[in-house]
Amino acid sequence: MAITDINAYAHLTAADIETLGAELDTIRRNVEQSLGERDSKYIRRTIRAQRMLETAGRATLFASRKRSAWVLGTALLSVAKIIENMELGHNISHGQWDWMNDPEIHSTTWEWDMTGTSGQWKRAHNYSHHTYTNILGKDEDLGFGILRMTRDEKWKPLHLVQPVANLILAATFEWGIALHDLSAEKQQLGVNPWQVASEPNKAFARKAGRQVVKDFVIYPLLTGPAWKQTLKANATANLIRNLWAYAVIFCGHFPDGAEKFTEEHFTDETRAEWYLRQMLGSANFEAGPVMAFMSGNLCYQIEHHLFPDIPSNRYPEVAEQVRQLCDKYDLPYTTGSLGKQYLLAFRTIHKLALPDRFLRRTAHDAPETSSERMFDHWAENHWPGIDPETGRRRGLRSAMAEARATLKEKARQEKEALREAKRALRDKARKPRQA
């Protein structure tokens, strides 16, 4: 099962968690008080750079009957779409730049270059996902309604096709997100999903229609004789943007270490426990400045979940402080290379497509799903607040290290027992032959 008691799982006392929450509040306050000119310059430079890249890409596609021009134009357009989606659309819609009071760069006015409306996305993502992050039955982004990403979700025969569904989702990610957000808005507003002429459906149809006409009718026709090449370039740029956005999102939400939680935990959750849930329910991936920029700084997914409305250019400095807090409280800071984090999520997608009887681990100690019950077999006093030998706090990170060592030793003993059983059978079969 998912985590029900976050205090027990994290091996922290209620006082520890409240102190951790106060320290995170201080980090937020310090960043908010230091926002100023360099931050506003950053977002305005980003907007200019994105528009210049898109303009250059569109202009190059006028000559796209030449292969070199097609490749260059498609590359420029792909980069422009990624920046607009990740660093601009996503982060501006989170309200990260609302403090500037610029009507153009504001969460209430920005409409991104995606199929779905930013309004429907904000209702489904900003509220549902960031409030109920990884809470089963509350967070609609936990598998996006089509993937089984935790064995807490009951297996159904339909899950056998989720490896194929995952590929389709990756290629059509903007449509998958748009339809997911549309469904979430209908559910929140109590709209009948079969009511075709509902307001959510109308808003979605208007936005999706504009996107399709823009990318696949107007821009191709503007390039005249090169319209076919422009059509292919637009489709390719959208595909590249979809695949990149999908990879970034999955690396931040579904690798091992991004934990899941039950509704029971949420009923009396404090703000400090909300902070802790964000830290335990998210994952980062390692990136240099360029990759961080191209991911909308969502390589710092832990920091984004802690402070979703703080400007993304501040996440690198915040990450250093969050790491220090993880060291101080002996908490894991889940990160790894982009390839490693995605492969872990990819493995979970394929593994959980199978019924539970084919899985070796339990729902309490599996790498992709764990709970506080994985520590049940240890005595309560096994984890004192402070290690008397080292003087350091002993928390979840130390507990998990010992759990892995215990599981490894258990596996070794099981293999040894199996070998002994095989030897005994061979000896038993040999005695009649000797007689």
PDB file of C-alpha atoms in Angstrom, residues 51-306:
ATOM      1  CA  ARG A  51       9.953  34.490 -30.479  1.00  0.00           C
ATOM      2  CA  MET A  52      13.148  35.041 -32.463  1.00  0.00           C
ATOM      3  CA  LEU A  53      13.694  31.284 -32.751  1.00  0.00           C
ATOM      4  CA  GLU A  54      10.124  30.716 -33.920  1.00  0.00           C
ATOM      5  CA  THR A  55      10.321  33.565 -36.434  1.00  0.00           C
ATOM      6  CA  ALA A  56      13.639  32.273 -37.790  1.00  0.00           C
ATOM      7  CA  GLY A  57      12.218  28.761 -38.051  1.00  0.00           C
ATOM      8  CA  ARG A  58       9.077  29.908 -39.864  1.00  0.00           C
ATOM      9  CA  ALA A  59      11.147  32.049 -42.254  1.00  0.00           C
ATOM     10  CA  THR A  60      13.563  29.201 -43.017  1.00  0.00           C
ATOM     11  CA  LEU A  61      10.681  26.900 -43.919  1.00  0.00           C
ATOM     12  CA  PHE A  62       9.873  29.107 -46.919  1.00  0.00           C
ATOM     13  CA  ALA A  63      12.874  27.384 -48.513  1.00  0.00           C
ATOM     14  CA  SER A  64      12.046  23.996 -47.014  1.00  0.00           C
ATOM     15  CA  ARG A  65      11.969  22.205 -50.385  1.00  0.00           C
ATOM     16  CA  LYS A  66      15.739  22.122 -49.833  1.00  0.00           C
ATOM     17  CA  ARG A  67      16.497  19.401 -47.328  1.00  0.00           C
ATOM     18  CA  SER A  68      19.043  21.478 -45.385  1.00  0.00           C
ATOM     19  CA  ALA A  69      16.535  24.327 -44.974  1.00  0.00           C
ATOM     20  CA  TRP A  70      13.853  21.882 -43.863  1.00  0.00           C
ATOM     21  CA  VAL A  71      16.126  20.365 -41.215  1.00  0.00           C
ATOM     22  CA  LEU A  72      17.239  23.778 -39.925  1.00  0.00           C
ATOM     23  CA  GLY A  73      13.727  25.236 -39.926  1.00  0.00           C
ATOM     24  CA  THR A  74      12.297  22.187 -38.148  1.00  0.00           C
ATOM     25  CA  ALA A  75      15.069  22.270 -35.533  1.00  0.00           C
ATOM     26  CA  LEU A  76      14.538  25.981 -34.815  1.00  0.00           C
ATOM     27  CA  LEU A  77      10.781  25.510 -34.588  1.00  0.00           C
ATOM     28  CA  SER A  78      11.162  22.479 -32.286  1.00  0.00           C
ATOM     29  CA  VAL A  79      13.402  24.396 -29.881  1.00  0.00           C
ATOM     30  CA  ALA A  80      11.001  27.366 -29.919  1.00  0.00           C
ATOM     31  CA  LYS A  81       8.025  25.134 -29.133  1.00  0.00           C
ATOM     32  CA  ILE A  82       9.888  23.396 -26.289  1.00  0.00           C
ATOM     33  CA  ILE A  83      10.895  26.715 -24.689  1.00  0.00           C
ATOM     34  CA  GLU A  84       7.376  28.096 -25.058  1.00  0.00           C
ATOM     35  CA  ASN A  85       5.876  24.973 -23.500  1.00  0.00           C
ATOM     36  CA  MET A  86       8.360  24.290 -20.684  1.00  0.00           C
ATOM     37  CA  GLU A  87       9.937  27.578 -19.573  1.00  0.00           C
ATOM     38  CA  LEU A  88       7.163  29.970 -20.579  1.00  0.00           C
ATOM     39  CA  GLY A  89       3.711  28.374 -20.738  1.00  0.00           C
ATOM     40  CA  HIS A  90       4.110  26.005 -17.819  1.00  0.00           C
ATOM     41  CA  ASN A  91       5.892  28.385 -15.462  1.00  0.00           C
ATOM     42  CA  ILE A  92       3.971  31.554 -16.286  1.00  0.00           C
ATOM     43  CA  SER A  93       0.678  29.662 -15.830  1.00  0.00           C
ATOM     44  CA  HIS A  94       1.903  28.644 -12.379  1.00  0.00           C
ATOM     45  CA  GLY A  95       1.976  32.339 -11.429  1.00  0.00           C
ATOM     46  CA  GLN A  96       5.763  32.441 -11.106  1.00  0.00           C
ATOM     47  CA  TRP A  97       5.910  35.914 -12.650  1.00  0.00           C
ATOM     48  CA  ASP A  98       2.659  37.398 -11.325  1.00  0.00           C
ATOM     49  CA  TRP A  99       4.682  39.496  -8.848  1.00  0.00           C
ATOM     50  CA  MET A 100       5.807  41.683 -11.796  1.00  0.00           C
ATOM     51  CA  ASN A 101       2.208  42.830 -12.386  1.00  0.00           C
ATOM     52  CA  ASP A 102       2.870  42.739 -16.141  1.00  0.00           C
ATOM     53  CA  PRO A 103      -0.456  41.964 -17.897  1.00  0.00           C
ATOM     54  CA  GLU A 104       1.382  40.186 -20.733  1.00  0.00           C
ATOM     55  CA  ILE A 105       3.412  37.895 -18.456  1.00  0.00           C
ATOM     56  CA  HIS A 106       0.678  36.869 -16.053  1.00  0.00           C
ATOM     57  CA  SER A 107      -0.983  33.563 -15.193  1.00  0.00           C
ATOM     58  CA  THR A 108      -4.445  35.024 -15.860  1.00  0.00           C
ATOM     59  CA  THR A 109      -3.674  36.166 -19.423  1.00  0.00           C
ATOM     60  CA  TRP A 110      -0.998  33.858 -20.877  1.00  0.00           C
ATOM     61  CA  GLU A 111      -2.284  31.296 -23.401  1.00  0.00           C
ATOM     62  CA  TRP A 112       0.261  28.689 -24.384  1.00  0.00           C
ATOM     63  CA  ASP A 113       0.984  27.087 -27.758  1.00  0.00           C
ATOM     64  CA  MET A 114      -0.704  23.783 -26.895  1.00  0.00           C
ATOM     65  CA  THR A 115      -3.920  22.008 -27.860  1.00  0.00           C
ATOM     66  CA  GLY A 116      -5.597  22.377 -24.481  1.00  0.00           C
ATOM     67  CA  THR A 117      -6.536  25.665 -22.890  1.00  0.00           C
ATOM     68  CA  SER A 118      -4.254  27.034 -20.196  1.00  0.00           C
ATOM     69  CA  GLY A 119      -7.344  27.652 -18.039  1.00  0.00           C
ATOM     70  CA  GLN A 120      -8.344  23.979 -18.001  1.00  0.00           C
ATOM     71  CA  TRP A 121      -4.728  22.958 -17.397  1.00  0.00           C
ATOM     72  CA  LYS A 122      -4.425  25.350 -14.436  1.00  0.00           C
ATOM     73  CA  ARG A 123      -7.555  23.962 -12.806  1.00  0.00           C
ATOM     74  CA  ALA A 124      -6.472  20.346 -13.249  1.00  0.00           C
ATOM     75  CA  HIS A 125      -2.734  20.772 -12.643  1.00  0.00           C
ATOM     76  CA  ASN A 126      -2.146  23.774 -10.383  1.00  0.00           C
ATOM     77  CA  TYR A 127      -4.950  22.830  -8.037  1.00  0.00           C
ATOM     78  CA  SER A 128      -5.472  19.067  -8.253  1.00  0.00           C
ATOM     79  CA  HIS A 129      -1.923  17.860  -8.851  1.00  0.00           C
ATOM     80  CA  HIS A 130       0.002  20.334  -6.711  1.00  0.00           C
ATOM     81  CA  THR A 131      -2.435  20.148  -3.804  1.00  0.00           C
ATOM     82  CA  TYR A 132      -2.884  16.367  -3.790  1.00  0.00           C
ATOM     83  CA  THR A 133       0.487  15.324  -5.218  1.00  0.00           C
ATOM     84  CA  ASN A 134       0.652  11.516  -5.504  1.00  0.00           C
ATOM     85  CA  ILE A 135      -2.368  10.923  -3.264  1.00  0.00           C
ATOM     86  CA  LEU A 136      -4.290   7.918  -4.566  1.00  0.00           C
ATOM     87  CA  GLY A 137      -7.814   8.850  -5.552  1.00  0.00           C
ATOM     88  CA  LYS A 138      -7.045  12.581  -5.414  1.00  0.00           C
ATOM     89  CA  ASP A 139      -4.202  13.277  -7.853  1.00  0.00           C
ATOM     90  CA  GLU A 140      -5.495  12.805 -11.390  1.00  0.00           C
ATOM     91  CA  ASP A 141      -1.939  13.070 -12.758  1.00  0.00           C
ATOM     92  CA  LEU A 142      -0.970   9.778 -11.108  1.00  0.00           C
ATOM     93  CA  GLY A 143      -0.791   7.744 -14.332  1.00  0.00           C
ATOM     94  CA  PHE A 144      -2.967  10.274 -16.214  1.00  0.00           C
ATOM     95  CA  GLY A 145      -5.914   7.898 -15.975  1.00  0.00           C
ATOM     96  CA  ILE A 146      -4.477   5.370 -18.461  1.00  0.00           C
ATOM     97  CA  LEU A 147      -1.300   4.009 -16.833  1.00  0.00           C
ATOM     98  CA  ARG A 148      -0.996   1.900 -13.695  1.00  0.00           C
ATOM     99  CA  MET A 149       2.024   3.408 -11.914  1.00  0.00           C
ATOM    100  CA  THR A 150       1.545   1.860  -8.468  1.00  0.00           C
ATOM    101  CA  ARG A 151       0.404  -1.584  -7.368  1.00  0.00           C
ATOM    102  CA  ASP A 152      -2.000   0.166  -4.987  1.00  0.00           C
ATOM    103  CA  GLU A 153      -4.191   0.510  -8.077  1.00  0.00           C
ATOM    104  CA  LYS A 154      -6.060  -2.724  -8.744  1.00  0.00           C
ATOM    105  CA  TRP A 155      -4.839  -4.545 -11.849  1.00  0.00           C
ATOM    106  CA  LYS A 156      -7.268  -4.835 -14.780  1.00  0.00           C
ATOM    107  CA  PRO A 157      -6.848  -6.773 -18.050  1.00  0.00           C
ATOM    108  CA  LEU A 158      -6.775  -3.424 -19.873  1.00  0.00           C
ATOM    109  CA  HIS A 159      -3.411  -2.695 -18.211  1.00  0.00           C
ATOM    110  CA  LEU A 160      -1.784  -5.351 -20.406  1.00  0.00           C
ATOM    111  CA  VAL A 161      -1.744  -2.836 -23.263  1.00  0.00           C
ATOM    112  CA  GLN A 162      -0.234   0.019 -21.243  1.00  0.00           C
ATOM    113  CA  PRO A 163       3.235  -0.360 -22.848  1.00  0.00           C
ATOM    114  CA  VAL A 164       1.546   0.508 -26.165  1.00  0.00           C
ATOM    115  CA  ALA A 165      -0.621   3.183 -24.532  1.00  0.00           C
ATOM    116  CA  ASN A 166       2.551   4.722 -23.107  1.00  0.00           C
ATOM    117  CA  LEU A 167       4.085   5.086 -26.592  1.00  0.00           C
ATOM    118  CA  ILE A 168       0.898   6.666 -27.926  1.00  0.00           C
ATOM    119  CA  LEU A 169       0.788   9.047 -24.947  1.00  0.00           C
ATOM    120  CA  ALA A 170       4.408  10.084 -25.537  1.00  0.00           C
ATOM    121  CA  ALA A 171       3.833  10.879 -29.223  1.00  0.00           C
ATOM    122  CA  THR A 172       0.553  12.737 -28.639  1.00  0.00           C
ATOM    123  CA  PHE A 173       1.368  14.191 -25.227  1.00  0.00           C
ATOM    124  CA  GLU A 174      -0.252  17.596 -25.802  1.00  0.00           C
ATOM    125  CA  TRP A 175      -3.520  15.892 -26.791  1.00  0.00           C
ATOM    126  CA  GLY A 176      -3.323  13.463 -23.883  1.00  0.00           C
ATOM    127  CA  ILE A 177      -2.796  16.313 -21.410  1.00  0.00           C
ATOM    128  CA  ALA A 178      -5.537  18.399 -23.022  1.00  0.00           C
ATOM    129  CA  LEU A 179      -8.130  15.604 -22.865  1.00  0.00           C
ATOM    130  CA  HIS A 180      -7.049  14.728 -19.330  1.00  0.00           C
ATOM    131  CA  ASP A 181      -7.491  18.367 -18.227  1.00  0.00           C
ATOM    132  CA  LEU A 182     -10.841  18.605 -20.014  1.00  0.00           C
ATOM    133  CA  SER A 183     -12.095  15.512 -18.182  1.00  0.00           C
ATOM    134  CA  ALA A 184     -10.786  16.838 -14.847  1.00  0.00           C
ATOM    135  CA  GLU A 185     -12.560  20.190 -15.324  1.00  0.00           C
ATOM    136  CA  LYS A 186     -15.855  18.458 -16.117  1.00  0.00           C
ATOM    137  CA  GLN A 187     -15.511  16.379 -12.984  1.00  0.00           C
ATOM    138  CA  GLN A 188     -14.694  19.418 -10.818  1.00  0.00           C
ATOM    139  CA  LEU A 189     -17.650  21.392 -12.213  1.00  0.00           C
ATOM    140  CA  GLY A 190     -20.038  18.431 -12.101  1.00  0.00           C
ATOM    141  CA  VAL A 191     -20.651  18.555 -15.868  1.00  0.00           C
ATOM    142  CA  ASN A 192     -22.123  15.462 -17.497  1.00  0.00           C
ATOM    143  CA  PRO A 193     -19.252  13.951 -19.555  1.00  0.00           C
ATOM    144  CA  TRP A 194     -21.708  13.046 -22.329  1.00  0.00           C
ATOM    145  CA  GLN A 195     -23.041  16.605 -22.653  1.00  0.00           C
ATOM    146  CA  VAL A 196     -21.514  17.550 -26.003  1.00  0.00           C
ATOM    147  CA  ALA A 197     -22.395  21.254 -25.909  1.00  0.00           C
ATOM    148  CA  SER A 198     -20.995  21.903 -22.419  1.00  0.00           C
ATOM    149  CA  GLU A 199     -18.863  24.979 -21.807  1.00  0.00           C
ATOM    150  CA  PRO A 200     -15.672  22.944 -21.153  1.00  0.00           C
ATOM    151  CA  ASN A 201     -16.169  21.132 -24.468  1.00  0.00           C
ATOM    152  CA  LYS A 202     -16.732  24.413 -26.310  1.00  0.00           C
ATOM    153  CA  ALA A 203     -13.589  26.000 -24.820  1.00  0.00           C
ATOM    154  CA  PHE A 204     -11.537  22.925 -25.715  1.00  0.00           C
ATOM    155  CA  ALA A 205     -12.919  22.798 -29.268  1.00  0.00           C
ATOM    156  CA  ARG A 206     -12.142  26.485 -29.867  1.00  0.00           C
ATOM    157  CA  LYS A 207      -8.556  26.167 -28.636  1.00  0.00           C
ATOM    158  CA  ALA A 208      -7.826  22.846 -30.336  1.00  0.00           C
ATOM    159  CA  GLY A 209      -9.359  24.127 -33.567  1.00  0.00           C
ATOM    160  CA  ARG A 210      -7.152  27.231 -33.552  1.00  0.00           C
ATOM    161  CA  GLN A 211      -4.041  25.120 -32.946  1.00  0.00           C
ATOM    162  CA  VAL A 212      -4.820  22.683 -35.760  1.00  0.00           C
ATOM    163  CA  VAL A 213      -5.661  25.454 -38.224  1.00  0.00           C
ATOM    164  CA  LYS A 214      -2.549  27.454 -37.293  1.00  0.00           C
ATOM    165  CA  ASP A 215      -0.057  24.593 -37.555  1.00  0.00           C
ATOM    166  CA  PHE A 216      -1.578  22.550 -40.356  1.00  0.00           C
ATOM    167  CA  VAL A 217      -3.435  25.043 -42.561  1.00  0.00           C
ATOM    168  CA  ILE A 218      -2.339  28.683 -42.223  1.00  0.00           C
ATOM    169  CA  TYR A 219       1.442  28.325 -41.845  1.00  0.00           C
ATOM    170  CA  PRO A 220       1.759  25.672 -44.579  1.00  0.00           C
ATOM    171  CA  LEU A 221      -0.304  27.793 -46.992  1.00  0.00           C
ATOM    172  CA  LEU A 222       1.830  30.858 -46.261  1.00  0.00           C
ATOM    173  CA  THR A 223       4.914  29.061 -47.600  1.00  0.00           C
ATOM    174  CA  GLY A 224       3.243  28.491 -50.993  1.00  0.00           C
ATOM    175  CA  PRO A 225       4.972  25.776 -53.056  1.00  0.00           C
ATOM    176  CA  ALA A 226       6.718  24.460 -49.918  1.00  0.00           C
ATOM    177  CA  TRP A 227       3.438  23.793 -48.109  1.00  0.00           C
ATOM    178  CA  LYS A 228       3.909  20.033 -47.921  1.00  0.00           C
ATOM    179  CA  GLN A 229       7.368  20.384 -46.378  1.00  0.00           C
ATOM    180  CA  THR A 230       6.068  23.006 -43.934  1.00  0.00           C
ATOM    181  CA  LEU A 231       3.218  20.703 -42.942  1.00  0.00           C
ATOM    182  CA  LYS A 232       5.711  17.919 -42.207  1.00  0.00           C
ATOM    183  CA  ALA A 233       7.984  20.336 -40.334  1.00  0.00           C
ATOM    184  CA  ASN A 234       5.147  21.518 -38.081  1.00  0.00           C
ATOM    185  CA  ALA A 235       4.092  17.937 -37.363  1.00  0.00           C
ATOM    186  CA  THR A 236       7.691  16.954 -36.610  1.00  0.00           C
ATOM    187  CA  ALA A 237       8.251  19.956 -34.313  1.00  0.00           C
ATOM    188  CA  ASN A 238       5.072  19.118 -32.394  1.00  0.00           C
ATOM    189  CA  LEU A 239       6.195  15.486 -32.082  1.00  0.00           C
ATOM    190  CA  ILE A 240       9.648  16.482 -30.764  1.00  0.00           C
ATOM    191  CA  ARG A 241       8.074  18.908 -28.273  1.00  0.00           C
ATOM    192  CA  ASN A 242       5.619  16.201 -27.137  1.00  0.00           C
ATOM    193  CA  LEU A 243       8.330  13.567 -26.637  1.00  0.00           C
ATOM    194  CA  TRP A 244      10.564  15.981 -24.695  1.00  0.00           C
ATOM    195  CA  ALA A 245       7.754  17.243 -22.443  1.00  0.00           C
ATOM    196  CA  TYR A 246       6.639  13.656 -21.793  1.00  0.00           C
ATOM    197  CA  ALA A 247      10.183  12.572 -20.857  1.00  0.00           C
ATOM    198  CA  VAL A 248      10.690  15.525 -18.483  1.00  0.00           C
ATOM    199  CA  ILE A 249       7.353  14.964 -16.737  1.00  0.00           C
ATOM    200  CA  PHE A 250       7.842  11.213 -16.343  1.00  0.00           C
ATOM    201  CA  CYS A 251      11.398  11.664 -15.015  1.00  0.00           C
ATOM    202  CA  GLY A 252      10.068  13.989 -12.324  1.00  0.00           C
ATOM    203  CA  HIS A 253       7.087  11.909 -11.197  1.00  0.00           C
ATOM    204  CA  PHE A 254       7.552   8.183 -11.736  1.00  0.00           C
ATOM    205  CA  PRO A 255      11.123   6.981 -11.018  1.00  0.00           C
ATOM    206  CA  ASP A 256      11.864   4.894  -7.934  1.00  0.00           C
ATOM    207  CA  GLY A 257      11.761   7.117  -4.860  1.00  0.00           C
ATOM    208  CA  ALA A 258       8.782   9.218  -5.983  1.00  0.00           C
ATOM    209  CA  GLU A 259       6.442   7.869  -3.324  1.00  0.00           C
ATOM    210  CA  LYS A 260       2.642   7.528  -3.247  1.00  0.00           C
ATOM    211  CA  PHE A 261       0.281   8.385  -0.375  1.00  0.00           C
ATOM    212  CA  THR A 262      -3.203   7.459   0.838  1.00  0.00           C
ATOM    213  CA  GLU A 263      -6.167   9.735   1.463  1.00  0.00           C
ATOM    214  CA  GLU A 264      -5.995   8.853   5.182  1.00  0.00           C
ATOM    215  CA  HIS A 265      -2.703  10.714   5.419  1.00  0.00           C
ATOM    216  CA  PHE A 266      -4.200  13.841   3.851  1.00  0.00           C
ATOM    217  CA  THR A 267      -7.146  14.212   6.237  1.00  0.00           C
ATOM    218  CA  ASP A 268      -5.147  15.973   8.974  1.00  0.00           C
ATOM    219  CA  GLU A 269      -2.027  16.993   7.024  1.00  0.00           C
ATOM    220  CA  THR A 270      -0.181  20.091   8.258  1.00  0.00           C
ATOM    221  CA  ARG A 271       1.631  22.532   6.000  1.00  0.00           C
ATOM    222  CA  ALA A 272       4.968  21.073   7.114  1.00  0.00           C
ATOM    223  CA  GLU A 273       3.748  17.563   6.234  1.00  0.00           C
ATOM    224  CA  TRP A 274       2.625  18.900   2.845  1.00  0.00           C
ATOM    225  CA  TYR A 275       6.203  20.087   2.299  1.00  0.00           C
ATOM    226  CA  LEU A 276       7.519  16.664   3.307  1.00  0.00           C
ATOM    227  CA  ARG A 277       5.094  14.917   0.950  1.00  0.00           C
ATOM    228  CA  GLN A 278       6.339  17.048  -1.943  1.00  0.00           C
ATOM    229  CA  MET A 279       9.947  16.147  -1.114  1.00  0.00           C
ATOM    230  CA  LEU A 280       9.198  12.421  -0.911  1.00  0.00           C
ATOM    231  CA  GLY A 281       6.791  12.339  -3.860  1.00  0.00           C
ATOM    232  CA  SER A 282       8.996  14.019  -6.487  1.00  0.00           C
ATOM    233  CA  ALA A 283      12.259  13.272  -8.279  1.00  0.00           C
ATOM    234  CA  ASN A 284      14.924  15.355 -10.017  1.00  0.00           C
ATOM    235  CA  PHE A 285      17.270  14.574 -12.860  1.00  0.00           C
ATOM    236  CA  GLU A 286      20.785  15.892 -13.319  1.00  0.00           C
ATOM    237  CA  ALA A 287      21.159  18.629 -15.936  1.00  0.00           C
ATOM    238  CA  GLY A 288      23.532  21.391 -16.934  1.00  0.00           C
ATOM    239  CA  PRO A 289      22.360  24.961 -17.578  1.00  0.00           C
ATOM    240  CA  VAL A 290      21.208  24.295 -21.170  1.00  0.00           C
ATOM    241  CA  MET A 291      19.223  21.147 -20.379  1.00  0.00           C
ATOM    242  CA  ALA A 292      17.795  22.806 -17.272  1.00  0.00           C
ATOM    243  CA  PHE A 293      16.594  25.732 -19.390  1.00  0.00           C
ATOM    244  CA  MET A 294      15.126  23.429 -22.045  1.00  0.00           C
ATOM    245  CA  SER A 295      13.262  21.504 -19.352  1.00  0.00           C
ATOM    246  CA  GLY A 296      11.770  24.677 -17.894  1.00  0.00           C
ATOM    247  CA  ASN A 297      14.009  23.990 -14.880  1.00  0.00           C
ATOM    248  CA  LEU A 298      11.793  20.985 -14.160  1.00  0.00           C
ATOM    249  CA  CYS A 299      14.944  18.957 -13.703  1.00  0.00           C
ATOM    250  CA  TYR A 300      14.418  20.509 -10.233  1.00  0.00           C
ATOM    251  CA  GLN A 301      11.039  18.836  -9.821  1.00  0.00           C
ATOM    252  CA  ILE A 302      11.443  18.526  -6.045  1.00  0.00           C
ATOM    253  CA  GLU A 303      12.004  22.278  -5.714  1.00  0.00           C
ATOM    254  CA  HIS A 304       9.161  22.975  -8.144  1.00  0.00           C
ATOM    255  CA  HIS A 305       6.746  20.904  -6.068  1.00  0.00           C
ATOM    256  CA  LEU A 306       7.863  22.651  -2.902  1.00  0.00           C
TER     257      LEU A 306
END
